[in-house]
Amino acid sequence: MFVQYKQRIANEKVNRLKDGYSAYAETEELIRLMKRRIKANNLEIFEDHTDIGSWFIPENRTS
């Protein structure tokens, strides 16, 4: 059940990216899941990786 929760969070965050909003992930597992979904959706995302997590920022915002 815990894995499904992380997958749901990753899906919600990637959906926000698709809508043009930034998203933050603090665990390596969530970052990995998001990167996989970003690649699968061919999204142009800038990733700012820090010691405490990663910001994912859409490069092309939709209006």
mmCIF file of C-alpha atoms in Angstrom:
data_model
loop_
_atom_site.group_PDB
_atom_site.id
_atom_site.type_symbol
_atom_site.label_atom_id
_atom_site.label_comp_id
_atom_site.label_asym_id
_atom_site.label_seq_id
_atom_site.Cartn_x
_atom_site.Cartn_y
_atom_site.Cartn_z
ATOM 1 C CA MET A 1 0.000 0.000 0.000
ATOM 2 C CA PHE A 2 2.893 2.381 0.719
ATOM 3 C CA VAL A 3 4.267 1.950 -2.822
ATOM 4 C CA GLN A 4 0.892 2.844 -4.329
ATOM 5 C CA TYR A 5 0.855 6.004 -2.224
ATOM 6 C CA LYS A 6 4.264 7.095 -3.590
ATOM 7 C CA GLN A 7 3.167 6.332 -7.132
ATOM 8 C CA ARG A 8 0.012 8.397 -6.662
ATOM 9 C CA ILE A 9 2.047 11.313 -5.321
ATOM 10 C CA ALA A 10 4.461 11.070 -8.278
ATOM 11 C CA ASN A 11 1.519 11.059 -10.703
ATOM 12 C CA GLU A 12 -0.036 14.114 -9.023
ATOM 13 C CA LYS A 13 3.249 16.035 -9.111
ATOM 14 C CA VAL A 14 3.862 15.205 -12.779
ATOM 15 C CA ASN A 15 0.301 16.306 -13.573
ATOM 16 C CA ARG A 16 1.149 19.653 -11.930
ATOM 17 C CA LEU A 17 4.233 19.866 -14.156
ATOM 18 C CA LYS A 18 2.037 19.246 -17.193
ATOM 19 C CA ASP A 19 -0.128 22.182 -16.057
ATOM 20 C CA GLY A 20 2.948 24.422 -15.933
ATOM 21 C CA TYR A 21 3.560 24.423 -12.170
ATOM 22 C CA SER A 22 6.769 23.508 -10.368
ATOM 23 C CA ALA A 23 6.978 20.452 -8.126
ATOM 24 C CA TYR A 24 9.271 19.433 -5.272
ATOM 25 C CA ALA A 25 10.358 15.950 -4.194
ATOM 26 C CA GLU A 26 12.481 15.231 -1.144
ATOM 27 C CA THR A 27 13.020 11.467 -1.251
ATOM 28 C CA GLU A 28 15.178 9.587 -3.752
ATOM 29 C CA GLU A 29 12.320 7.163 -4.432
ATOM 30 C CA LEU A 30 9.905 9.961 -5.340
ATOM 31 C CA ILE A 31 12.555 11.687 -7.459
ATOM 32 C CA ARG A 32 13.174 8.422 -9.343
ATOM 33 C CA LEU A 33 9.451 7.874 -9.951
ATOM 34 C CA MET A 34 8.985 11.437 -11.166
ATOM 35 C CA LYS A 35 11.972 11.250 -13.533
ATOM 36 C CA ARG A 36 10.539 8.060 -15.027
ATOM 37 C CA ARG A 37 7.150 9.712 -15.613
ATOM 38 C CA ILE A 38 8.722 12.913 -16.968
ATOM 39 C CA LYS A 39 10.696 10.893 -19.508
ATOM 40 C CA ALA A 40 7.651 8.806 -20.485
ATOM 41 C CA ASN A 41 5.641 12.003 -21.103
ATOM 42 C CA ASN A 42 8.483 13.750 -22.998
ATOM 43 C CA LEU A 43 8.256 16.791 -20.736
ATOM 44 C CA GLU A 44 10.891 19.510 -20.919
ATOM 45 C CA ILE A 45 11.799 19.962 -17.275
ATOM 46 C CA PHE A 46 14.660 21.739 -15.528
ATOM 47 C CA GLU A 47 15.752 19.857 -12.390
ATOM 48 C CA ASP A 48 17.414 21.710 -9.530
ATOM 49 C CA HIS A 49 18.909 18.966 -7.351
ATOM 50 C CA THR A 50 20.031 19.908 -3.829
ATOM 51 C CA ASP A 51 21.207 17.970 -0.779
ATOM 52 C CA ILE A 52 17.662 17.900 0.619
ATOM 53 C CA GLY A 53 15.623 17.222 -2.521
ATOM 54 C CA SER A 54 14.864 18.278 -6.082
ATOM 55 C CA TRP A 55 12.771 20.981 -7.694
ATOM 56 C CA PHE A 56 11.271 20.158 -11.067
ATOM 57 C CA ILE A 57 10.478 23.248 -13.121
ATOM 58 C CA PRO A 58 8.713 23.160 -16.498
ATOM 59 C CA GLU A 59 10.754 24.837 -19.231
ATOM 60 C CA ASN A 60 7.753 25.533 -21.486
ATOM 61 C CA ARG A 61 4.763 26.774 -19.570
ATOM 62 C CA THR A 62 1.321 26.371 -21.100
ATOM 63 C CA SER A 63 -1.205 29.177 -20.933
#
